[in-house]
Amino acid sequence: MTLLLCLALLAPPAPARPKLVVVITVDQLRPDYLDRWKSQLTGGLFQLVSEGAVFADGYQDHAVTETAPGHSTILSGLWPAHTGIIRNSQGVQDSAATLLGVAGPGASPQRFRGTTLFDWLKSVDPTTRALSVSRKDRGAILPIGRAKEQVYWYQSGLFTTSRYYADSLPLWVRTFNARRLPFKAANATWALLLPDSAYKEDDNEPWENGGRDVLFPHRLPADSVSAAGVIAGTPMLDSLTLLFALDGLEALRLGRKGTDILAVSLSSTDAVGHAYGPDSREIHDQVLRLDRYLAWFLKRVVDRVGKDNVVVVLTADHGVTSFPERTRAKTGAQAYRVSVDTIVTAVNRDLDRLAGAGASRAWLSFETGMLLRAVQGVGRVDRVADLARADTASDPVARRWIHQLAPDAGVVLVITLQPGSVWAVENSPIAMHGQPSDDDAHVPIIFWGRGVKRGVYRGRANTVDIAPTLGRLLGVTPLSLIDGRVLTDALAPRN
Ligand SMILES: [Zn+2]
């Protein structure tokens, strides 16, 4: 008894946790942007890169590099193979979880499996709360898994949530919506932030934005309802999302008692990147504006909860591949848009041929995959059953497919396109992501703030490592088996 008491007295007090974890996911942010325009970054991106723990070889290390699978990895510590969120089209759609106060697709985390950092925190601190916001339902929902917290996304000019989370919108959300800021963007102009000479990119490339509205300045429609839709393709929606997040921070008094989570997913980089591509003047300006918005946002957060109480993570859900048309024109490389129809036609042709030769169910044989390789733009075809034998250290494509697919996913063959090639989207000649390529998988992973050891760290780090690293920093442990590991380089010694 006495001995136990002594030990209890000698044990150091549990370190107080930071009071606010801010998780910023920039949709489609390639890390090379931060190098390419480094001298022009003076705001939040500059602050995080220069003062934070920067993992230069960060990856969303799975195959289908889309928004929903990417967001599902960030605070769960799990690959898409284990979160169950393996593509956008099987992400958060849920017709039973209708939206509040506005028409739009219902959404919930019903397909998400596993737990997240929020659940781990909540298990030791029942007062923990989370606010997660995005332009996109999947960007808001997936970072906190199945938790029924404050989760809001943008639909037709308003921030809303679904009936999975609530039956009515709180006053602060209704008050924000009542300002009708997106509708007031009618006739607004997106002009270059810096003088023309600061941008080396050609503003007039034929593959941009389907050939329409390719030159600065870009003007929003005069009609307010149209403007509230089109604004999603401009930097302005990022500033709106951050403003909304700050209103929530204030209204919910996050970061004042226990440790709370504020997750913000910013989608304008994705919209601008799809329309104008990763080599455009538009994406350059978008990243500069994001940098300035984040400076303002981080300052407001730090002013409110105190620098010693905040830890910030910045990452992305995926990168992006240049327009194949641009790659062909500029480098001569064989980069294509590959249509799923072309693949299906090729399979059917093979089936006919093989069936004619007396083969049955030949489409499940590996020969089909070999024949598919003849389709222009197809790089390789793997039989899922063979992936387990691949050398995952030297074969990132095999590794990323293993991280993508649960063994019981029922997938037999997987097709990976040649570098620079993308899946075609019908009637939409946009820049694309979704491949297990470095262009699409390489993302920034940056920690900043309380408990973080500044530096640039080499060696592969993955987005599944973010949650266990934050967990270690916060002194909480995962509630279930996870795939990620603690990035100890990022942590100051006292952790
Ligand atoms: Zn996208």
XYZ file of C-alpha atoms and ligand atoms in Angstrom:
496
model
C 0.000 0.000 0.000
C 2.677 2.441 1.039
C 4.896 1.412 -1.844
C 2.056 1.876 -4.325
C 1.318 5.289 -2.920
C 4.968 6.280 -3.243
C 5.079 5.104 -6.828
C 1.965 7.056 -7.595
C 3.530 10.171 -6.092
C 6.757 9.665 -8.007
C 5.104 9.053 -11.368
C 5.224 12.204 -13.483
C 1.835 13.730 -14.124
C 0.319 12.736 -17.439
C 1.390 15.463 -19.870
C -1.418 17.786 -20.746
C -2.503 17.192 -24.307
C -2.746 19.892 -26.929
C -6.293 21.164 -26.805
C -6.906 21.268 -30.517
C -5.840 18.966 -33.356
C -6.301 20.683 -36.717
C -6.243 18.349 -39.702
C -6.084 20.124 -43.057
C -6.569 17.968 -46.131
C -6.012 19.764 -49.412
C -7.808 17.857 -52.134
C -5.360 17.048 -54.980
C -2.336 18.847 -53.516
C 0.861 17.571 -55.144
C 3.937 18.138 -52.967
C 5.981 19.410 -55.906
C 3.752 22.519 -55.933
C 5.338 23.511 -52.627
C 8.795 23.371 -54.229
C 7.845 24.808 -57.601
C 6.448 28.044 -56.185
C 8.435 28.054 -52.960
C 9.771 31.610 -53.323
C 6.224 32.927 -53.685
C 4.794 31.122 -50.656
C 4.713 33.538 -47.735
C 1.637 32.390 -45.800
C 0.347 29.262 -44.115
C 1.993 26.760 -46.437
C 5.298 28.548 -45.910
C 4.784 28.520 -42.161
C 3.974 24.805 -42.006
C 6.861 23.825 -44.315
C 9.461 26.021 -42.619
C 8.468 25.387 -38.995
C 7.031 21.875 -39.166
C 8.066 18.247 -39.495
C 7.965 17.693 -43.239
C 7.886 14.167 -44.674
C 9.203 14.635 -48.179
C 8.330 11.107 -49.322
C 4.715 11.025 -48.227
C 2.175 8.825 -49.970
C -1.410 7.874 -50.136
C 0.109 4.465 -50.743
C -2.839 2.693 -52.315
C -3.974 2.119 -55.885
C -7.258 3.928 -56.464
C -6.086 7.418 -55.589
C -9.457 9.102 -55.276
C -10.989 11.432 -52.709
C -13.023 8.954 -50.662
C -10.352 6.258 -50.181
C -7.750 8.964 -49.551
C -9.770 10.699 -46.849
C -10.552 7.345 -45.232
C -6.854 6.673 -44.498
C -5.907 9.955 -42.836
C -7.232 9.612 -39.283
C -7.997 5.878 -39.262
C -4.471 4.557 -39.739
C -5.982 2.044 -42.171
C -5.538 1.307 -45.861
C -8.657 1.420 -48.020
C -8.483 -2.411 -47.989
C -9.435 -2.132 -44.316
C -11.614 0.991 -44.191
C -13.907 -0.540 -46.821
C -13.850 2.752 -48.758
C -12.200 1.574 -51.963
C -13.473 4.134 -54.455
C -15.502 7.314 -54.745
C -18.491 5.556 -56.271
C -18.735 3.334 -53.179
C -17.891 6.005 -50.666
C -20.410 7.872 -48.527
C -23.527 7.640 -50.707
C -26.547 6.789 -48.552
C -30.009 7.609 -49.856
C -31.494 7.030 -46.394
C -29.342 9.799 -44.902
C -31.030 12.772 -46.556
C -29.650 16.307 -46.333
C -31.055 18.990 -44.062
C -32.678 21.990 -45.677
C -31.411 21.454 -49.214
C -31.786 18.873 -51.986
C -28.738 16.742 -52.765
C -27.357 13.242 -52.499
C -27.742 11.660 -49.068
C -24.514 10.691 -47.346
C -23.216 8.857 -44.278
C -20.199 6.804 -43.212
C -22.208 3.545 -43.268
C -19.566 1.770 -45.404
C -16.635 2.907 -43.259
C -15.057 0.223 -41.100
C -12.585 0.756 -38.297
C -12.047 3.521 -35.781
C -10.370 6.925 -36.033
C -8.252 9.205 -33.896
C -11.465 10.832 -32.690
C -12.718 7.507 -31.279
C -9.352 6.868 -29.631
C -9.438 10.268 -27.955
C -13.074 9.933 -26.958
C -12.364 6.618 -25.233
C -10.049 8.378 -22.773
C -11.710 11.792 -22.732
C -15.506 11.725 -23.074
C -15.593 15.521 -23.467
C -13.750 15.341 -26.818
C -15.627 16.773 -29.771
C -15.003 17.015 -33.499
C -15.961 19.485 -36.205
C -15.287 18.324 -39.755
C -16.045 20.528 -42.770
C -15.513 20.358 -46.515
C -17.030 21.315 -49.821
C -17.532 17.556 -50.353
C -19.580 15.132 -48.274
C -16.811 12.485 -48.397
C -14.178 15.058 -47.454
C -16.145 16.016 -44.342
C -17.419 12.578 -43.313
C -14.523 10.160 -43.677
C -11.795 11.804 -41.535
C -13.777 11.071 -38.389
C -15.179 7.704 -39.413
C -18.553 6.762 -38.033
C -18.656 9.277 -35.185
C -21.863 11.330 -35.043
C -20.162 14.654 -34.532
C -20.429 18.076 -36.152
C -19.931 17.236 -39.845
C -20.864 19.716 -42.574
C -20.390 20.046 -46.298
C -21.377 22.389 -49.108
C -24.452 21.825 -51.230
C -25.982 24.374 -53.628
C -24.677 27.435 -51.805
C -25.280 26.191 -48.255
C -23.436 24.180 -45.628
C -25.490 21.247 -44.468
C -25.316 17.787 -42.963
C -27.356 14.615 -43.241
C -29.855 12.905 -40.973
C -27.163 10.429 -39.988
C -25.759 13.264 -37.874
C -28.672 15.481 -36.887
C -32.304 16.367 -37.411
C -31.747 20.107 -37.594
C -28.932 22.554 -38.267
C -27.534 24.432 -35.282
C -27.942 28.182 -35.045
C -24.364 28.976 -36.022
C -24.723 27.031 -39.297
C -28.079 28.651 -40.069
C -26.606 32.054 -39.306
C -23.664 31.400 -41.632
C -25.973 30.198 -44.398
C -28.223 33.223 -43.931
C -25.348 35.475 -44.969
C -25.633 33.880 -48.434
C -21.983 34.602 -49.200
C -21.725 32.205 -52.172
C -24.709 33.853 -53.853
C -23.077 37.252 -53.443
C -20.188 35.998 -55.577
C -22.272 36.757 -58.702
C -20.102 38.762 -61.126
C -17.046 38.284 -58.888
C -13.724 38.018 -60.660
C -10.836 35.628 -60.117
C -7.775 37.613 -61.137
C -4.113 36.778 -60.599
C -2.863 37.415 -57.069
C 0.608 38.497 -58.179
C 1.747 40.515 -61.204
C 1.588 38.661 -64.496
C 5.353 38.245 -64.621
C 5.298 36.051 -61.495
C 3.684 33.240 -63.476
C 5.797 31.287 -65.943
C 2.908 29.106 -67.095
C 1.246 29.726 -70.437
C -2.317 30.850 -69.700
C -3.665 29.702 -73.011
C -3.213 25.983 -73.486
C -5.750 24.173 -75.671
C -6.484 21.296 -73.256
C -7.546 23.589 -70.411
C -11.143 23.609 -69.188
C -12.560 21.996 -72.316
C -11.379 25.011 -74.311
C -13.691 27.475 -72.530
C -12.767 30.375 -70.259
C -9.059 29.597 -70.315
C -7.706 33.112 -69.736
C -7.405 35.214 -66.599
C -9.356 36.986 -65.261
C -12.149 34.452 -64.763
C -15.536 35.959 -64.089
C -18.340 34.251 -62.169
C -21.874 34.258 -63.601
C -24.171 37.230 -63.026
C -26.903 34.911 -61.772
C -26.495 34.341 -58.034
C -27.637 30.698 -58.008
C -25.241 29.865 -60.852
C -22.473 31.737 -59.061
C -23.026 29.682 -55.891
C -22.361 26.589 -58.000
C -19.480 27.887 -60.113
C -17.686 29.292 -57.056
C -16.779 25.681 -56.196
C -14.352 25.761 -59.117
C -12.485 28.806 -57.811
C -10.200 29.585 -54.867
C -13.101 31.418 -53.232
C -14.675 28.220 -51.944
C -11.565 27.433 -49.911
C -11.795 30.799 -48.186
C -15.496 30.189 -47.568
C -14.815 26.726 -46.094
C -12.138 28.120 -43.780
C -14.417 30.956 -42.696
C -17.131 28.417 -41.912
C -14.648 26.292 -39.942
C -13.612 29.323 -37.892
C -17.240 30.178 -37.152
C -17.684 26.604 -35.931
C -14.525 26.738 -33.838
C -15.915 29.818 -32.143
C -19.516 28.674 -31.752
C -18.582 25.248 -30.403
C -15.770 26.658 -28.265
C -13.420 23.951 -29.503
C -10.017 23.642 -27.861
C -11.045 25.206 -24.554
C -11.466 22.119 -22.330
C -10.330 18.663 -23.396
C -8.752 17.905 -26.749
C -10.958 18.516 -29.778
C -10.489 17.799 -33.465
C -11.052 20.316 -36.235
C -10.829 18.642 -39.648
C -10.979 20.833 -42.745
C -10.875 19.447 -46.265
C -10.320 22.065 -48.964
C -11.556 21.159 -52.419
C -10.730 24.110 -54.691
C -7.289 22.755 -55.582
C -9.009 19.609 -56.886
C -11.560 21.535 -58.920
C -8.986 23.892 -60.418
C -6.558 21.005 -61.023
C -9.153 18.926 -62.862
C -10.195 21.819 -65.067
C -6.836 23.441 -65.812
C -4.304 20.761 -64.899
C -1.239 20.663 -62.639
C 0.868 22.712 -65.073
C -1.489 25.660 -65.383
C -1.367 29.284 -64.342
C -4.691 28.649 -62.607
C -3.325 25.951 -60.277
C -0.321 28.150 -59.555
C -2.589 31.000 -58.487
C -4.859 28.638 -56.544
C -1.905 27.385 -54.471
C -0.710 30.946 -53.776
C -4.173 31.910 -52.609
C -4.472 28.764 -50.489
C -1.168 29.759 -48.867
C -2.561 33.199 -47.977
C -5.900 31.824 -46.741
C -4.120 29.302 -44.521
C -1.989 32.057 -42.964
C -5.128 33.879 -41.958
C -6.839 30.683 -40.766
C -3.876 29.464 -38.687
C -3.444 32.867 -37.095
C -7.087 32.922 -36.069
C -6.814 29.403 -34.620
C -3.623 30.193 -32.697
C -5.027 33.493 -31.433
C -8.071 31.669 -30.139
C -6.586 28.608 -28.426
C -2.911 29.535 -27.978
C 0.082 28.262 -29.896
C 1.034 25.743 -27.196
C -2.380 24.169 -27.439
C -2.443 23.418 -31.150
C -1.055 20.671 -33.322
C -1.672 20.863 -37.063
C -1.363 18.272 -39.818
C -1.483 19.132 -43.485
C -1.829 16.441 -46.114
C -3.740 15.568 -49.288
C -6.110 12.835 -50.398
C -4.241 12.303 -53.695
C -2.211 14.074 -56.375
C -2.953 14.410 -60.089
C -1.616 13.470 -63.524
C -1.033 16.061 -66.250
C -3.383 16.172 -69.208
C -2.312 13.242 -71.450
C -2.698 15.608 -74.417
C -0.171 17.964 -72.846
C 2.245 15.160 -72.006
C 2.120 13.933 -75.622
C 2.557 17.434 -77.001
C 5.384 18.477 -74.695
C 7.334 15.247 -74.236
C 6.244 12.885 -76.985
C 5.492 10.242 -74.339
C 2.686 7.830 -75.088
C 0.038 9.074 -72.696
C -3.625 8.380 -73.371
C -7.144 8.516 -72.048
C -8.189 4.913 -71.726
C -11.867 4.189 -71.991
C -13.443 1.440 -69.915
C -15.548 0.692 -72.994
C -12.369 -0.081 -74.922
C -11.381 -2.533 -72.216
C -14.798 -4.175 -72.169
C -14.742 -4.462 -75.965
C -11.318 -6.056 -75.796
C -12.479 -8.546 -73.163
C -15.531 -9.437 -75.210
C -13.412 -9.913 -78.304
C -11.105 -12.196 -76.363
C -14.065 -14.056 -74.913
C -15.555 -14.640 -78.315
C -12.278 -15.901 -79.611
C -11.601 -18.147 -76.638
C -15.163 -19.412 -76.404
C -14.976 -20.241 -80.092
C -11.936 -22.340 -79.339
C -13.902 -24.287 -76.746
C -12.757 -22.383 -73.635
C -15.335 -21.713 -70.933
C -15.375 -18.771 -68.536
C -12.145 -17.673 -70.129
C -12.600 -14.140 -68.828
C -11.366 -15.327 -65.464
C -8.110 -16.609 -66.919
C -4.932 -14.612 -66.855
C -4.781 -14.755 -70.634
C -7.470 -12.107 -70.717
C -5.221 -9.833 -68.737
C -2.351 -10.441 -71.100
C -4.527 -9.583 -74.050
C -5.738 -6.431 -72.313
C -2.187 -5.231 -72.280
C -2.471 -4.687 -75.996
C -4.970 -1.872 -75.335
C -3.266 1.501 -75.834
C -2.467 3.108 -72.484
C -2.715 -0.087 -70.422
C 0.545 -0.560 -68.535
C 0.059 -3.790 -66.680
C -2.584 -6.230 -65.625
C -2.214 -8.116 -62.381
C -4.074 -11.092 -61.100
C -5.033 -10.151 -57.552
C -4.152 -13.647 -56.348
C -0.555 -13.089 -57.521
C -0.082 -9.742 -55.754
C 0.648 -11.358 -52.400
C 3.824 -12.822 -53.888
C 5.062 -9.498 -55.285
C 8.121 -7.784 -53.825
C 6.332 -4.891 -52.199
C 9.572 -3.004 -51.520
C 10.560 -2.784 -55.169
C 7.111 -2.876 -56.772
C 5.032 0.076 -55.559
C 2.185 -0.710 -57.941
C 1.713 -4.198 -56.470
C 2.058 -2.771 -52.977
C -0.560 -0.114 -53.645
C -3.028 -2.679 -54.993
C -2.502 -4.831 -51.890
C -3.258 -1.778 -49.756
C -6.343 -1.123 -51.848
C -8.197 -4.416 -51.942
C -9.447 -6.609 -49.144
C -8.769 -10.283 -49.950
C -12.524 -10.875 -50.091
C -13.195 -7.923 -52.411
C -14.040 -10.315 -55.232
C -11.692 -8.601 -57.682
C -9.816 -10.959 -59.998
C -7.761 -8.706 -62.274
C -6.573 -5.155 -61.781
C -5.481 -2.875 -64.599
C -2.816 -0.223 -64.120
C -2.344 2.345 -66.856
C 0.959 3.421 -68.360
C 2.575 6.456 -66.717
C 0.819 9.616 -67.886
C -2.310 7.766 -69.024
C -5.641 8.202 -67.265
C -9.083 6.643 -67.292
C -11.343 8.536 -69.644
C -14.358 10.316 -68.179
C -17.165 10.517 -70.691
C -17.460 13.954 -72.347
C -15.047 15.403 -69.843
C -11.457 15.957 -71.008
C -10.212 16.870 -67.533
C -6.895 16.247 -65.787
C -7.302 13.082 -63.746
C -6.051 11.096 -60.786
C -6.838 7.603 -59.573
C -3.767 5.593 -60.609
C -1.195 3.878 -58.360
C 1.409 6.221 -59.847
C 3.652 8.605 -57.944
C 1.961 11.579 -59.650
C -1.313 10.530 -58.041
C -0.069 8.959 -54.799
C 2.666 11.364 -53.668
C 1.242 13.850 -51.123
C 2.555 16.261 -48.503
C 2.602 15.042 -44.898
C 3.458 17.903 -42.546
C 3.049 18.162 -38.764
C 3.304 21.506 -36.988
C 2.849 22.845 -33.491
C 2.880 21.459 -29.987
C 5.080 18.374 -29.563
C 6.368 18.420 -33.147
C 10.069 18.313 -34.010
C 10.864 20.588 -36.902
C 12.823 19.139 -39.820
C 12.668 17.595 -43.257
C 12.561 13.820 -43.037
C 13.308 11.340 -45.815
C 12.128 7.787 -46.159
C 8.645 6.743 -47.096
C 5.868 7.968 -44.841
C 2.244 7.168 -45.504
C -1.011 8.880 -44.703
C -1.931 5.855 -42.557
C 0.932 6.931 -40.279
C -0.727 10.261 -39.448
C -3.262 8.902 -36.930
C -0.844 6.750 -34.913
C 1.667 9.623 -34.874
C -0.950 12.039 -33.567
C -2.074 9.309 -31.175
C 1.433 9.036 -29.718
C 1.649 12.811 -29.445
C -1.690 12.899 -27.638
C -0.978 9.880 -25.485
C -3.823 7.784 -26.863
C -3.672 4.377 -28.493
C -5.657 2.921 -31.378
C -8.766 0.985 -30.398
C -8.218 -1.626 -33.063
C -5.419 -3.007 -35.227
C -4.099 -0.423 -37.659
C -1.808 -0.401 -40.684
C 0.177 2.766 -39.952
C 3.160 3.321 -37.699
C 4.291 6.180 -35.507
C 6.536 8.651 -37.359
C 8.839 9.136 -34.394
C 11.009 11.610 -36.331
C 8.164 14.094 -36.131
C 7.901 13.997 -32.363
C 9.793 16.162 -29.923
C 11.641 14.067 -27.274
C 9.121 14.594 -24.489
C 6.680 12.447 -26.426
Zn -10.466 14.891 -57.975
